[in-house]
Structures are given as structure tokens and as C-alpha cells.
Coordinates of C-alpha atoms (C1' of nucleotides) in Angstrom, one line a residue:
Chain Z
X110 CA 40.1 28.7 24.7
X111 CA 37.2 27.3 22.6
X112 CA 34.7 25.0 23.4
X113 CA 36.5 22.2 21.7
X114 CA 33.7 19.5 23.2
X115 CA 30.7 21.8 21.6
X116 CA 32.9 21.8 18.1
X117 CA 34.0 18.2 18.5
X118 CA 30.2 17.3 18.9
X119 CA 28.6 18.9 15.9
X120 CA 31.3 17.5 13.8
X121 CA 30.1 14.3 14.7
X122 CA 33.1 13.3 15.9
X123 CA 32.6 11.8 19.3
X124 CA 31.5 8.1 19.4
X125 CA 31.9 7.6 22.8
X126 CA 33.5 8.9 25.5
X127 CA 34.1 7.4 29.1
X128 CA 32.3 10.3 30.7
X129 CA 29.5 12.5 28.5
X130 CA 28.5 14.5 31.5
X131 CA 31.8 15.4 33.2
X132 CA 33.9 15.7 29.4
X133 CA 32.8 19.0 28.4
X134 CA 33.3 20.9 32.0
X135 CA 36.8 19.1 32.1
X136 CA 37.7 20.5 28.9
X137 CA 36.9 24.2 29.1
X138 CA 38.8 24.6 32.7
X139 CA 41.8 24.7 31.2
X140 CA 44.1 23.5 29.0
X141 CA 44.4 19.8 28.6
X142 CA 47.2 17.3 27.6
X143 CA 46.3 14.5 25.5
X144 CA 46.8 11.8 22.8
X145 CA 46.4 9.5 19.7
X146 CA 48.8 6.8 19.2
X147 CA 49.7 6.0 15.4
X148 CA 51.4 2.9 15.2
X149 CA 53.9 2.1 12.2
X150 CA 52.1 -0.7 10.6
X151 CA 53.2 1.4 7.3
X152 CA 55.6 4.1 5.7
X153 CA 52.8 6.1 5.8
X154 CA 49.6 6.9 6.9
X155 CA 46.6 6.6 5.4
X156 CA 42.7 8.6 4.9
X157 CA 41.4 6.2 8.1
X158 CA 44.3 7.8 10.1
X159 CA 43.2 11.2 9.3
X160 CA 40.4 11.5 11.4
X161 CA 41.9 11.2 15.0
X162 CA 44.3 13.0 13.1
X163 CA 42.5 16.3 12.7
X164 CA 40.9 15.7 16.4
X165 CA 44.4 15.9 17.6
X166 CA 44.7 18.9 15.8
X167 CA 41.5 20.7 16.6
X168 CA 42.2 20.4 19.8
X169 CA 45.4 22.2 20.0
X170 CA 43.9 25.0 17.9
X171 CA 41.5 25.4 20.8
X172 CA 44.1 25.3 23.2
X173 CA 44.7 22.4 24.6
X174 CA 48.5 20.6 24.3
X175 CA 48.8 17.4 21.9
X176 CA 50.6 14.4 22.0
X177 CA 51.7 12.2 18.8
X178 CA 52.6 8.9 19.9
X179 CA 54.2 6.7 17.4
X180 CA 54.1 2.9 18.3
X181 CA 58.2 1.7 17.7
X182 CA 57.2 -0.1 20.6
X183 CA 53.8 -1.6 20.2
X184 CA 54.3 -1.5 16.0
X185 CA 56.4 -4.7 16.8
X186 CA 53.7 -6.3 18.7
X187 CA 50.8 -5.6 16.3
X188 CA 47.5 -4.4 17.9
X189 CA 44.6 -7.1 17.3
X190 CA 41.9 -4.6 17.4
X191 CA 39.5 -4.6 14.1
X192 CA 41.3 -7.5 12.9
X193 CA 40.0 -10.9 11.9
X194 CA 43.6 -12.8 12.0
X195 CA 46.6 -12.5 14.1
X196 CA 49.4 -10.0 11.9
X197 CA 52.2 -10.5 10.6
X198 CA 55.5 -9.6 12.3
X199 CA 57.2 -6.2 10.6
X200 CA 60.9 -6.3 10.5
X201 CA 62.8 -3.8 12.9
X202 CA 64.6 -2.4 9.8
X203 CA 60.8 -1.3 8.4
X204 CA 59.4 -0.4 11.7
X205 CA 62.3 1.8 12.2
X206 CA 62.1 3.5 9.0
X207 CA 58.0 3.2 9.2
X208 CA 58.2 5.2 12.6
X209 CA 60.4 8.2 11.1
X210 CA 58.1 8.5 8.1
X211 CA 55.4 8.4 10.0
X212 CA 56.5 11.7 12.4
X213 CA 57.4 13.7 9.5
X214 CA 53.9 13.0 8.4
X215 CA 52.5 13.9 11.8
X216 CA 54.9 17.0 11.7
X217 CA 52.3 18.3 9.1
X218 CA 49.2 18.4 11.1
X219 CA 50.1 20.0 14.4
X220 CA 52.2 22.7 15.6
X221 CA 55.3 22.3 17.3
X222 CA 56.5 26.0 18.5
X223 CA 53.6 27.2 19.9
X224 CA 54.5 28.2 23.5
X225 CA 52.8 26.0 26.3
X226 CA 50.2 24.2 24.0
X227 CA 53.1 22.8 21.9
X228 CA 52.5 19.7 20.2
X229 CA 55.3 17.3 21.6
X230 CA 56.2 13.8 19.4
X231 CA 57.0 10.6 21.3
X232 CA 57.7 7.4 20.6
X233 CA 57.0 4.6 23.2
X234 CA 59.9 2.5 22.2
X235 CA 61.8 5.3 24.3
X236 CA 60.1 3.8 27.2
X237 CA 58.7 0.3 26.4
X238 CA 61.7 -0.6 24.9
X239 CA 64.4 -1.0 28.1
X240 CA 61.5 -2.2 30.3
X241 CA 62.3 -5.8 31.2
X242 CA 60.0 -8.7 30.8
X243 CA 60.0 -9.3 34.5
X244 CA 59.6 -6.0 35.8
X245 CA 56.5 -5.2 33.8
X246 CA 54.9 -8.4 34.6
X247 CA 55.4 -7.7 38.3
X248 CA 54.7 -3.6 37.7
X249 CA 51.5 -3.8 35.1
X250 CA 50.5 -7.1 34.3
X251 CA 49.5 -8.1 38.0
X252 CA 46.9 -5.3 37.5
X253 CA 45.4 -6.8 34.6
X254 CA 42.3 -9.2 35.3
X255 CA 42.3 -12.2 33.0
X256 CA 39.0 -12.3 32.5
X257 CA 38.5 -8.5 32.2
X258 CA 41.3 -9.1 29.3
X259 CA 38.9 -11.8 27.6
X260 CA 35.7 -10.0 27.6
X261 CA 37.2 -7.5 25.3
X262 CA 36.1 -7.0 21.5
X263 CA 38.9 -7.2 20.3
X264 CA 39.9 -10.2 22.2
X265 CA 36.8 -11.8 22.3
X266 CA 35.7 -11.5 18.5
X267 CA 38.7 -13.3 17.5
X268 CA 38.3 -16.0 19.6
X269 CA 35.2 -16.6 18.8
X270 CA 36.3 -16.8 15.3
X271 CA 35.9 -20.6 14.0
X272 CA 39.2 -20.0 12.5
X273 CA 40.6 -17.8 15.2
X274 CA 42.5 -17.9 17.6
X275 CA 45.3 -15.2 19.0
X276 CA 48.9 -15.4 19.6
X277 CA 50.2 -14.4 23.4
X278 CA 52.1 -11.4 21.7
X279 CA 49.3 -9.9 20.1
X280 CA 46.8 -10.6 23.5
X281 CA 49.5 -8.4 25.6
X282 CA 48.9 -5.3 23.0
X283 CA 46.7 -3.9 25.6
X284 CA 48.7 -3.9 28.3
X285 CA 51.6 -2.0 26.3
X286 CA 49.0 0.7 25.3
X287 CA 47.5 0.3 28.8
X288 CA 51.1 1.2 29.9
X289 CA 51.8 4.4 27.7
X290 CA 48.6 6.3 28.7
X291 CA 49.9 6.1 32.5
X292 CA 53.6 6.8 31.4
X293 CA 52.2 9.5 29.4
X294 CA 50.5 10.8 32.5
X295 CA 53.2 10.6 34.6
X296 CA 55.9 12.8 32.6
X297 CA 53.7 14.5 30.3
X298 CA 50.3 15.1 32.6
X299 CA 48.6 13.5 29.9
X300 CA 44.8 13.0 31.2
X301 CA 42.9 12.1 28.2
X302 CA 43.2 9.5 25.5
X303 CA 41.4 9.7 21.6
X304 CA 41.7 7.3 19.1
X305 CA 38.9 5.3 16.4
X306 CA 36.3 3.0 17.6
X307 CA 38.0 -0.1 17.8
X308 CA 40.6 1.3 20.6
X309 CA 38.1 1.9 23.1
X310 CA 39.2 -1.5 24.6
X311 CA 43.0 -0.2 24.7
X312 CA 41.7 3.4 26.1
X313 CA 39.9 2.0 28.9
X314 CA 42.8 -0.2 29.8
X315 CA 45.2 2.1 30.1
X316 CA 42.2 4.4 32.5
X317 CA 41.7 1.1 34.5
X318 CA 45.9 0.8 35.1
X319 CA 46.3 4.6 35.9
X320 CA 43.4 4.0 38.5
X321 CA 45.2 1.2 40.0
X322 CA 48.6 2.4 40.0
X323 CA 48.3 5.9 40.3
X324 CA 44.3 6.1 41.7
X325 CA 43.9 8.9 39.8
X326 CA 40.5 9.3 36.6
X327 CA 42.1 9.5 33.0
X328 CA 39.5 9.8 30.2
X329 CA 39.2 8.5 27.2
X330 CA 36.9 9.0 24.0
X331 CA 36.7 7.5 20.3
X332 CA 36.2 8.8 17.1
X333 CA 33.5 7.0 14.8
X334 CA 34.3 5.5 11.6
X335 CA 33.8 7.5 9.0
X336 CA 31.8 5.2 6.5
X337 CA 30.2 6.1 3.0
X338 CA 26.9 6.5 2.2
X339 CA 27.0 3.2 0.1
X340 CA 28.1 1.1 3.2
X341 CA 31.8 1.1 2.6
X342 CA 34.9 2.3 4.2
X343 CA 35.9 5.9 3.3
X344 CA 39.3 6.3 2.3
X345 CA 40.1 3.2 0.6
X346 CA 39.7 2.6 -3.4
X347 CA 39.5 -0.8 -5.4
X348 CA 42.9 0.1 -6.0
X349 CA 43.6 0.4 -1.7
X350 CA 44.1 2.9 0.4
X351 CA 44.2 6.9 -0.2
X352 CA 47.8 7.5 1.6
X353 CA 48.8 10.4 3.0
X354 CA 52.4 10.0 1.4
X355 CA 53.1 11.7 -2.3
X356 CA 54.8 8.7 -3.2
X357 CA 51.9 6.3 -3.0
X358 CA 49.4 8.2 -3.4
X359 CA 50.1 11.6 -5.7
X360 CA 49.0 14.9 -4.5
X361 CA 46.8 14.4 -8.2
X362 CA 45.1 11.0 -6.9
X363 CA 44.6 12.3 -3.4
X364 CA 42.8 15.3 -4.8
X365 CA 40.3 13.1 -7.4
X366 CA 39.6 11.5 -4.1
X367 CA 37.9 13.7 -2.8
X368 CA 36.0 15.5 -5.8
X369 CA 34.7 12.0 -6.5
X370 CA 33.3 11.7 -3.0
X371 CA 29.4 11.2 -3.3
X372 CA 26.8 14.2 -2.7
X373 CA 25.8 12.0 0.4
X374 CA 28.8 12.1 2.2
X375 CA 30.3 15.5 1.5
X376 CA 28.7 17.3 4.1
X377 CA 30.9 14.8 6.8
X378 CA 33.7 14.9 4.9
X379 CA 34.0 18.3 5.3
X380 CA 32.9 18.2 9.0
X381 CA 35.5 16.0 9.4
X382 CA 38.1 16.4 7.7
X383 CA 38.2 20.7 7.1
X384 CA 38.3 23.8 9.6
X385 CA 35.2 25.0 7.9
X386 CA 32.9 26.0 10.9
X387 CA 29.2 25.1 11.1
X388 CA 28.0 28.2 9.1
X389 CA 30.7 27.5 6.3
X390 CA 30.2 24.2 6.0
X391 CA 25.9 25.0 5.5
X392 CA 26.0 27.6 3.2
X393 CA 28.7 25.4 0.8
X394 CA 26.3 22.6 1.0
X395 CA 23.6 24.6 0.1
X396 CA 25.2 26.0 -2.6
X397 CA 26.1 22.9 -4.0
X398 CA 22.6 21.8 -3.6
X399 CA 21.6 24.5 -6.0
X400 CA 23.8 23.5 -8.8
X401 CA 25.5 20.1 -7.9
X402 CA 26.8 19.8 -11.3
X403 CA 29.5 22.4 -10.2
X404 CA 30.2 20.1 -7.3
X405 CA 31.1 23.2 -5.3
X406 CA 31.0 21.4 -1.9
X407 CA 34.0 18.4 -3.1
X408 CA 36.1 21.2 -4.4
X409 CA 36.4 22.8 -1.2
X410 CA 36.9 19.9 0.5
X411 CA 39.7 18.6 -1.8
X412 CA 41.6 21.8 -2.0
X413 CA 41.2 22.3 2.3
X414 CA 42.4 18.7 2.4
X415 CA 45.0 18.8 0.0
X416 CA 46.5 21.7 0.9
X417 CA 46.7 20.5 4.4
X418 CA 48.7 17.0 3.4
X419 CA 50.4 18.0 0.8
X420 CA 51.1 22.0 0.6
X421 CA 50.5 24.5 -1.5
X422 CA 52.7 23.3 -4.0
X423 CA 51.0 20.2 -3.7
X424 CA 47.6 21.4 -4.1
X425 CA 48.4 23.3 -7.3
X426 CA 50.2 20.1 -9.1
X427 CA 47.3 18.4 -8.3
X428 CA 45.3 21.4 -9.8
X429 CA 47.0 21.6 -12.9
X430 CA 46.7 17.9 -13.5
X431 CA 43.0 18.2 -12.9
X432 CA 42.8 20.7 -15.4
X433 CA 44.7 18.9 -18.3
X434 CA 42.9 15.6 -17.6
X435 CA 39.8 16.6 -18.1
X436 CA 40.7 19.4 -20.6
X437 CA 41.6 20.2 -24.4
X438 CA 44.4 19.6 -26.5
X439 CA 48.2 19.4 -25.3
X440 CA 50.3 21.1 -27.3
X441 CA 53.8 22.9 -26.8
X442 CA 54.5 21.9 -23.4
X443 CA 58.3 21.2 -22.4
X444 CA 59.2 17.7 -21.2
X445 CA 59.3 18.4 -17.4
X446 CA 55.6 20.2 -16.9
X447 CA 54.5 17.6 -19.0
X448 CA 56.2 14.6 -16.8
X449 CA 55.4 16.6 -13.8
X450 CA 51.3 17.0 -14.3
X451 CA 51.5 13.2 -15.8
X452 CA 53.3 11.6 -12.8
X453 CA 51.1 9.2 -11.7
X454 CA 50.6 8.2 -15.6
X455 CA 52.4 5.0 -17.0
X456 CA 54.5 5.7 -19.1
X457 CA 57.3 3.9 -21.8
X458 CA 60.2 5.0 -24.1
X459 CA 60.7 4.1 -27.6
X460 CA 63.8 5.2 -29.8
X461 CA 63.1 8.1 -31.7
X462 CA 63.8 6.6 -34.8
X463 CA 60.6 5.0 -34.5
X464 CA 58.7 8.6 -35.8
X465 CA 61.0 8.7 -38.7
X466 CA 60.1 8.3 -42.0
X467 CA 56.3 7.0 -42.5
X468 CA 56.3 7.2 -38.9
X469 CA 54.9 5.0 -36.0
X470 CA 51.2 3.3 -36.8
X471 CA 48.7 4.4 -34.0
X472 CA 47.7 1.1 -33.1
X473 CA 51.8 0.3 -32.6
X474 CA 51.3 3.1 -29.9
X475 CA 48.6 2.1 -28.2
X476 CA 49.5 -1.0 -27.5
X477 CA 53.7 -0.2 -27.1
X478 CA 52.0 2.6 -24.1
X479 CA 49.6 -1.0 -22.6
X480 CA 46.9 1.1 -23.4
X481 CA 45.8 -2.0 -25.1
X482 CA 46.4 -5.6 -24.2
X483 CA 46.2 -6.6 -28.1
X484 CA 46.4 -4.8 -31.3
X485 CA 43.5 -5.8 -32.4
X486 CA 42.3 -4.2 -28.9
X487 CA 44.0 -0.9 -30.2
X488 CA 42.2 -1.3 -33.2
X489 CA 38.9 -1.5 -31.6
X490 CA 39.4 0.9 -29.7
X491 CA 40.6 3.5 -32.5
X492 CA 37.6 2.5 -35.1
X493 CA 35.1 3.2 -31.7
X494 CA 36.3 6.8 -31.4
X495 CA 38.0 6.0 -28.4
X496 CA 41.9 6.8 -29.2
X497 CA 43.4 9.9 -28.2
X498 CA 46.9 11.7 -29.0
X499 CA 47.4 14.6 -27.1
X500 CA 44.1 14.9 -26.2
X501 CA 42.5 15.2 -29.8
X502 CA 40.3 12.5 -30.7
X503 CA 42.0 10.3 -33.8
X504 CA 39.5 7.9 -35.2
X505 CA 41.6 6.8 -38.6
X506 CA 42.4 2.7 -37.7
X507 CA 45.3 3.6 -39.9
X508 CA 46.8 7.1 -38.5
X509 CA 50.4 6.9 -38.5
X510 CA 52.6 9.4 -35.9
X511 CA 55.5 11.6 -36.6
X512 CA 57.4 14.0 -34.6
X513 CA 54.5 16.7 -35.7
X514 CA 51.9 14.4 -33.2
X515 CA 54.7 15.2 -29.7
X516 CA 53.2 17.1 -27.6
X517 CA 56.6 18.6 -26.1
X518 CA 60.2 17.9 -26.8
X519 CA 60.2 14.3 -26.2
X520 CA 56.6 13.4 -25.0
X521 CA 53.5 12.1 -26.8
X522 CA 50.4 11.5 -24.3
X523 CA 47.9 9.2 -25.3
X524 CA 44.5 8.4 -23.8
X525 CA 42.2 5.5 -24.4
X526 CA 38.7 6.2 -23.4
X527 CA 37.6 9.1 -20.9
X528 CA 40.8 9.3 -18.5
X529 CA 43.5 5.9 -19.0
X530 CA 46.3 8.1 -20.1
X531 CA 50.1 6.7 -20.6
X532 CA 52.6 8.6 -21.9
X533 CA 55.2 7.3 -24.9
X534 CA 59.1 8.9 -24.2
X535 CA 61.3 9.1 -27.4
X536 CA 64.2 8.6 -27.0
X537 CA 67.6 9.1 -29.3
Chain H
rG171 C1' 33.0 -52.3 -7.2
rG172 C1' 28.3 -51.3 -10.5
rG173 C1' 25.3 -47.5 -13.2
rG174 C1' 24.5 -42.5 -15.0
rG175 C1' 26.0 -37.2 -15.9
rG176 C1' 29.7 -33.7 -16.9
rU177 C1' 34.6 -31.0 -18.5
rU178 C1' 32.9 -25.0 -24.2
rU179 C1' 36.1 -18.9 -25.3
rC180 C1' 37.6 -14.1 -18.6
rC181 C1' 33.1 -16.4 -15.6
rC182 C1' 28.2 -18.8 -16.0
rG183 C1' 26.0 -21.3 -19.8
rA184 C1' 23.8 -22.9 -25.0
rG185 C1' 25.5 -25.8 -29.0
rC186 C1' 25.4 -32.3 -30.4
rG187 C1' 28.6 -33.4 -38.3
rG188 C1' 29.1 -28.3 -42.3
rU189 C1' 25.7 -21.8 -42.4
rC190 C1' 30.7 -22.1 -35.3
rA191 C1' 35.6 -17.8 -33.5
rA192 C1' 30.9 -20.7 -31.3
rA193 C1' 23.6 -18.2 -28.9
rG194 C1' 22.4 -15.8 -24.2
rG195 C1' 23.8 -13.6 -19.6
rG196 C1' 27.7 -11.6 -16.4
rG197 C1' 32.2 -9.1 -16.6
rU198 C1' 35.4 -6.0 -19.3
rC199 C1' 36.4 -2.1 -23.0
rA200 C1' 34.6 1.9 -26.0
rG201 C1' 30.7 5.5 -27.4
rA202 C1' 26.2 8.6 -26.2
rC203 C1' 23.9 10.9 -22.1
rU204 C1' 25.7 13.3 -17.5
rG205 C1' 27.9 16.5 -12.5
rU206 C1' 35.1 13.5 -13.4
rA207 C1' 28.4 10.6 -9.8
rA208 C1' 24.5 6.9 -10.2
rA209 C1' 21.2 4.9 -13.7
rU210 C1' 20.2 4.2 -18.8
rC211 C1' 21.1 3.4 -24.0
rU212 C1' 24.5 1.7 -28.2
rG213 C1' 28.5 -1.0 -30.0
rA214 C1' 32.6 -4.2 -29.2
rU215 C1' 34.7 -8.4 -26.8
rG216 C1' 40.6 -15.2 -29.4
rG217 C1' 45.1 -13.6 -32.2
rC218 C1' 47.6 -11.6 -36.4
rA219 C1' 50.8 -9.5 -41.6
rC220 C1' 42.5 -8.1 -40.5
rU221 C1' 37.6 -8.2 -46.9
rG222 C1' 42.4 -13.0 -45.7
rC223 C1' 45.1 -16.2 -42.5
rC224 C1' 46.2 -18.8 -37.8
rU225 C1' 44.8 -20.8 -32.9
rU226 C1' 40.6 -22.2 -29.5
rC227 C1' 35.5 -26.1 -27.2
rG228 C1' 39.5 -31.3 -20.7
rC229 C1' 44.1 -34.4 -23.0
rA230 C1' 45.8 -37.9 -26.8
rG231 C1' 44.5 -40.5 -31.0
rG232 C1' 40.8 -42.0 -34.9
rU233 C1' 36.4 -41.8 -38.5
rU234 C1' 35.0 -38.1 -42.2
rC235 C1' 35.8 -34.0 -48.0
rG236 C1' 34.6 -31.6 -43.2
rA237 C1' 34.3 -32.5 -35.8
rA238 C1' 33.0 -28.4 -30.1
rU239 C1' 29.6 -31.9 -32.2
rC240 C1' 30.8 -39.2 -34.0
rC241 C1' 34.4 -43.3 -32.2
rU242 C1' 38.6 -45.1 -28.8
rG243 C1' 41.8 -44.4 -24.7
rC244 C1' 43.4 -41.2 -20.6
rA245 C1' 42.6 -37.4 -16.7
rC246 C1' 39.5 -34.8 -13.4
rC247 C1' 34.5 -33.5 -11.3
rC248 C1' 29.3 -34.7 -9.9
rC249 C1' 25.1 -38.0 -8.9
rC250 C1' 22.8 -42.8 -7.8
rC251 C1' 23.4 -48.1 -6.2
rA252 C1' 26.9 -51.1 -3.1

RNA sequence: GGGGGGUUUCCCGAGCGGUCAAAGGGGUCAGACUGUAAAUCUGAUGGCACUGCCUUCGCAGGUUCGAAUCCUGCACCCCCCA
């Protein structure tokens, strides 16, 4: 069994933890059953997820037995923590469909057929969702202070919100999660609790219940936030979130993530977020120091990351792309690598008729593909040397296309500027 | 209720009878440089059938050969006095 605590700590990935001293001796007596909770809010989930994520993980590779939890129960409810106004309801149909997403998902990350530190899945709608209103008033909320409740962050900051204010649903989150740490303890031995730094309020709850109603210490500890260097949340673009799911964000996308990541925040990133040990992760930095330009430290990271979420198979679509988006010429491809690499790329068919004859004026195309807005945008953009079919520069305002300019059966791919691509489909 | 100021192209903001598709800045787009970074530099930035034509300067009319610019009415905004 490894010293998970040590490893945790260098990684940086202990915030806080409801007992520093005692933690680390706890740990490396023997195995350990613990848990995150993930709760549906979404179909998938996303880069912010991923660090209790790989805890979970890191500690079953050093032995110790992992819990998922996915919230069918307290995904109805919506947790208040880190949020400035009261959510949304999500419909049982999405929450249902949210939570099974959501496992296969988790399915990826841990092992499940492992002997005694097996990695078990749960749901607490299994549990929360036949327990009647009157019983768990009279069985958990009795043991929860009001004014213990209030003095929360989570509670507190939104009440002290001009605009704020909190429904009763959303105030009683804590108790639910309060609820499935003990439940979790009772048929599952389940002693310690991890999750990000806003659910230290819901960790200690659920230690203070399992005090009073079973007088026994649970622990807890939270994971920091893993910001950028610049001051702003990792994982999320102007265009949202980096999911973990192909479908909303491609294994290409997810990949140009994390190249892109800043020379700043690499070194976490891979702390994080890759089983790189201490010695790895140094010597990859300082070879990317010596020649950042190769950004040898992002390319690691993105392949150990992408691999991980989305497979090998994954990792070398998103590979490929890389290498055609940033590369030469595209010629004689067939339709389906071509569609495959340019997935994420918008793309638009046209009748084939339309390369006949004196064919189909550039400008037509860039603007038919919304590469432009206008065709006098296209035109612009053409006369500034910034038009590309296939990958070749045309600069001619007036360049006309035939079936000669496809760059496989059925496909022409046109760029505007350094990388907005969209792809034209002729059709009969 | 009385007096004054304003409404300009994606945004801010100049323009106050022709040389105005309208200065300047921001943003955006492209190019160069570069590490698929940051910064910087250059160019472009109403539309189209693009050496020309059409549509824009709160809305509707009017004066004039000609209006974003002058006049009338209307709408909205701001300030001062009551």
C-alpha cells in the first residue's frame, strides 16, 4: 500500500482536511473505504469534476477501496454550495438519464474487478429515495442545529446576498449529503469523505451526524480548485466547459485543451491531472524549460489525459486532427477519414452540379461554408491572403472551384485564417 | 409646468450644407512575427451584380441642384429651475 497521503500532498491536492495530524497514520494502517459524490446536474461531466476524480482514483491504485456516488437523489434537490442563486429544478426524465451517463463516465476512471479494493458505484436515490418525509425529520433532521446550518458558507453567502435568498429545498441539501456519508458508513464502512472546496460544509455535516447517531469519527478532506495562472477557472473556455463526454466536447477539442494550457500552470496540471510521479513530472518540466517552443510538458499532459477520458482510439483521432490542422496540404483522402478528423468542423452540402462547368467562385464558398458573414467579407478575406482550400493558400479574389480543388470523394475543406475550418459536402 | 442638452455605422465617440460610407478609439477579422502562448507591428472593417451601384447617421415630413449636417412635427434619454 503506498503512502497515498505523502503523494496526495505533493500533488497539491489537499486543501483541507478535518484532521492533518491523525490523516496520514489513518491512511497507511490499512486499507480505507471512501468517497466523492458526483451529482447529475449534467449528461456529463466536466474538467472541474476531474480532480476529485483522479483523487478517487489515486487512491485505489494505492490500495484503498473507492466509492462513486451519483446524486439521483440529491441531483433533484440541487446543492447550493458555490452558487450565487438558487437552481433550477432538472426534470426526472434528465436526471435519470444524467445519472446513467454519468456512471459510464465514472466506469472509466476506477477499477471495478479488482478483488477487495474494488471500486463499487452507488446511487443514493437507492436509499434517499423510499425514505419518508417524516421519518428523516424524526431520524436526521433532529440532529441538525439551526444555527449550525446557518453559519455555513454556503448558506450564509447567499443569504447575505442583496439579492439572495434560498429556497427550503435547496437549505436541506446538506442534510441529504449529511445522510449518505453515514449510510455509506453503515453498509459500506465508508470512513472518509473527499470532494472540492466548496463541500467542506456538506463533509463536515455528514461527520457531525455520524458522530451523533452512530458516535463514531468519520473524516473528511477537500481538494483545491484548480485555478489558472491568469486568475481564471481551469477547465472552462469562452466557449464553456471542457466535458468529459466525446459528444460535447471531441476527443480533438479536449486534446487542444490542454496543449494550449499556459507554461505557468502545466506543472499542476500534470500534478493533478496525470500518474507522472514527482521525478517525471521534474524532469518533463525541465525539459520543457529548455525548449518551450516544443511545448514538451502540454504534450504529455494531453496525451496522459486524453488517453485516460477518451481511449486510445480517442487519443489518436484527436492526434491525427492535430496533425492535419496545423499541417500541409489535404489531398486524396476518402470521405470518412476526412469527416472523421474534421468532426467537430461545420460543415454544409451543396449539389454537385455546382463544380460543373466554370465551376463554383471562391468567394460563393466561403461564404455558402459561413466562413464569412458577407461576400464582400470573403472577399476581404481572399485579397488579405487569408483563404484556404485544402490547406493551400488561394489569394486570386476571383479563383473559381471545380471537382480538381476536392480534397477526397465528396469533400472540399476550407479555412479562413490560421485554424476556422468548415468543410463544403457535394452532393448529387 | 418652464429652460437647456442629447439620439451617428457592432460599442464609445467626432462630424454641423457638398471633398461623408462618415475622423479617432475599442472590438472584430486577416496578415507578419511566434511556441497552436503573450506582447507587438501591418492592413481591413455597411451591402451588392465591387473602378460602378444601392442602403445607413432616432422616426416622419420639408427646404435645397445637393442634408448626418438647415426647418417642422413625433418618440425616447439626460440636466437645470419649479
Amino acid at each position: 500500500m503506498r503512502d497515498i497521503y505523502q503523494e496526495l500532498h505533493w500533488r497539491g491536492l489537499i486543501y483541507q482536511s478535518t484532521d492533518d495530524a491523525a490523516l496520514p497514520g489513518w491512511l497507511a494502517e490499512k486499507p480505507r473505504t471512501l468517497y466523492v459524490g458526483f451529482d447529475p446536474t449534467a449528461e456529463s461531466l466536466h474538467v472541474g469534476h476531474l480532480v476529485a476524480l483522479m483523487v478517487l482514483r489515486r487512491f485505489q491504485q494505492a490500495g484503498h477501496r473507492p466509492i462513486a456516488l451519483v446524486g439521483g437523489a440529491t441531483g433533484m434537490i440541487g446543492d447550493p454550495s458555490g452558487r450565487s442563486e438558487e437552481r433550477n429544478l432538472l426534470s426526472v426524465e434528465t436526471l435519470r438519464a444524467n445519472v446513467v451517463a454519468i456512471e459510464g463516465q465514472l466506469r472509466r476512471f476506477l477499477d471495478f474487478d479488482c478483488g477487495p479494493r474494488s471500486a463499487l458505484l452507488v446511487n443514493n436515490y437507492d436509499w434517499m429515495g423510499q425514505f419518508g418525509y417524516l421519518d428523516f425529520l424524526r431520524d436526521v433532521g433532529k440532529h441538525f442545529p439551526i444555527n449550525v446550518m446557518l453559519a455555513k458558507d454556503s448558506v450564509k453567502s447567499r443569504l447575505e446576498r442583496p439579492d439572495g435568498g434560498m429556497s427550503y429545498t435547496e437549505f436541506s441539501y446538506m442534510l441529504l449529503q449529511a445522510y449518505d456519508f453515514v449510510y455509506l458508513y453503515d453498509h459500506y464502512g465508508c470512513e472518509l469523505q473527499v470532494g472540492g472546496s466548496d463541500q467542506w460544509g456538506n463533509i463536515t455535516a455528514g461527520i457531525d451526524l455520524a458522530r451523533r447517531l452512530r458516535s463514531v469519527q468519520l473524516f473528511g478532506m477537500t481538494c483545491p480548485l484548480l485555478t489558472k495562472a491568469d486568475g481564471t477557472k481551469m477547465g472552462k473556455t469562452e466557449a464553456g466547459a471542457i466535458w468529459l463526454s466525446p459528444t460535447r466536447t471531441s476527443p480533438y477539442q479536449f486534446y487542444q485543451y490542454w496543449i494550449n494550457v499556459a507554461d505557468e500552470d502545466v506543472g499542476g496540471c500534470l500534478r493533478f491531472f496525470t500518474d507522472l510521479d514527482a521525478g517525471q513530472v521534474t524532469r518533463l518540466l525541465d525539459e520543457h524549460r529548455a525548449d518551450p517552443g516544443q511545448r514538451i510538458a502540454q504534450r504529455r499532459l494531453a496525451t496522459e489525459l486524453t488517453r485516460l477520458v477518451h481511449g486510445d482510439e480517442g487519443l489518436a483521432a484527436a492526434q491525427r486532427a492535430t496533425e492535419i490542422f496545423f499541417g500541409a496540404e489535404i489531398r486524396h483522402w476518402r470521405d470518412d477519414q476526412l469527416l472523421a478528423v474534421f468532426a467537430d468542423v461545420p460543415s454544409r452540402e451543396l449539389p454537385r452540379g455546382r463544380l460543373d462547368d466554370s465551376g463554383l467562385a471562391l468567394v460563393d464558398a466561403l461564404f455558402e461554408a459561413g466562413l464569412a458573414k458577407t461576400k464582400s467579407e470573403a472577399r476581404r478575406t481572399i485579397s488579405q491572403g487569408g483563404a484556404y482550400v485544402n490547406n493551400r493558400r488561394v489569394d486570386d479574389v476571383d479563383a473559381r472551384l471545380g471537382p480538381e480543388h476536392l480534397a477526397s470523394q465528396s469533400v472540399m475543406v476550407l479555412r479562413a485564417g490560421k485554424k476556422r475550418y468548415a468543410l463544403l459536402r457535394f452532393v448529387p
